[in-house]
Short mmCIF file of C-alpha atoms in Angstrom, two decimals:
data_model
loop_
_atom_site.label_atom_id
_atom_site.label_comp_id
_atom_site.label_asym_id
_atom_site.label_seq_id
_atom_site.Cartn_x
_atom_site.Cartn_y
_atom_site.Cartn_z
CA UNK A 114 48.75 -11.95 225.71
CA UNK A 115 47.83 -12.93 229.38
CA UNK A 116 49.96 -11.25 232.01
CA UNK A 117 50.13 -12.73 235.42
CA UNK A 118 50.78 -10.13 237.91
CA UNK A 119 52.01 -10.65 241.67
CA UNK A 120 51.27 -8.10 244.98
CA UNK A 121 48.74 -7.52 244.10
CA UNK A 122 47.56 -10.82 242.64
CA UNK A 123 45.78 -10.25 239.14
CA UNK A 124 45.20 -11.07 235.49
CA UNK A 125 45.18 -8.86 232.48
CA UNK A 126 45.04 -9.35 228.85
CA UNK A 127 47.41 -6.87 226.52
CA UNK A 128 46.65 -6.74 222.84
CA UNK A 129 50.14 -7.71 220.12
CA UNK A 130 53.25 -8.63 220.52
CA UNK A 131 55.82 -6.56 222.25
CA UNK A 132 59.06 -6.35 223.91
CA UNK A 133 59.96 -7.66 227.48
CA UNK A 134 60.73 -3.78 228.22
CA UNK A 135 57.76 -2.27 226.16
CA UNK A 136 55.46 -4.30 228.17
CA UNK A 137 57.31 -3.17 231.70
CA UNK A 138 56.78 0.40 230.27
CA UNK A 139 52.97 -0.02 229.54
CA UNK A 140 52.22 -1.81 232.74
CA UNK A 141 54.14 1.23 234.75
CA UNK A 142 56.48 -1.58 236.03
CA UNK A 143 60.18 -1.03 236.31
CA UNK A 144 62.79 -3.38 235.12
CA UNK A 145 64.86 -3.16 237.94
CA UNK A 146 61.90 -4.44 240.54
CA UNK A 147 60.35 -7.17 238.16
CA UNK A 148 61.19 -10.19 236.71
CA UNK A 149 59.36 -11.97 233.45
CA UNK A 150 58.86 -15.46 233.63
CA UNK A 151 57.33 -17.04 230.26
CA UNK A 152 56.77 -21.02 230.46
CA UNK A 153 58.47 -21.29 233.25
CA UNK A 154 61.72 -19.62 232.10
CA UNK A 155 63.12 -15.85 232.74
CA UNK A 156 62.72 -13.67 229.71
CA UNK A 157 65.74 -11.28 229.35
CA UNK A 158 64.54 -7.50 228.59
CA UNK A 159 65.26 -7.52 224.91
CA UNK A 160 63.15 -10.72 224.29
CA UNK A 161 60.13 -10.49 221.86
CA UNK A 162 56.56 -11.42 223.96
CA UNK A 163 53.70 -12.75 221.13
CA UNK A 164 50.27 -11.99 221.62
CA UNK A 165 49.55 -15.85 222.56
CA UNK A 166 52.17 -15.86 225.26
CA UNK A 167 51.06 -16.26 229.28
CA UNK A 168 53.92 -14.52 231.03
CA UNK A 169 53.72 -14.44 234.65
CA UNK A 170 55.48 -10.87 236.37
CA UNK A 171 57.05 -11.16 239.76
CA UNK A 172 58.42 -8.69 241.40
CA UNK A 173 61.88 -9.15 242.95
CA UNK A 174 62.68 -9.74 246.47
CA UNK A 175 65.96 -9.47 248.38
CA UNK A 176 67.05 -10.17 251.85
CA UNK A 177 69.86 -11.04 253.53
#
């Protein structure tokens, strides 16, 4: 699958299908600081990614 990664801005292609959280886990990106956007909608954890998915990862950002 392509993954779309924010800050810093890249590209990289991961090999099968695989869990939102499996594919957090092998990028050494947490959950908690991330959020999975696939076609333009946010993929909950648990959610199954296929190899011909582009998912796009942004991290999260708070303020106040």
């Amino acid at each position: 699958m392509k993954v779309l990664l924010r800050n810093p801005k890249r590209e990289v292609e991961v090999a099968g299908g695989r869990s939102v959280n499996r594919l957090l886990d092998d990028l050494e990106l947490s959950r908690e600081a991330h959020l999975i956007i696939r076609n333009g909608t946010l993929v909950p954890g648990d959610a199954r990614l296929a190899e011909t998915d582009v998912i796009e990862v942004r991290p999260v950002i708070s303020g106040g």
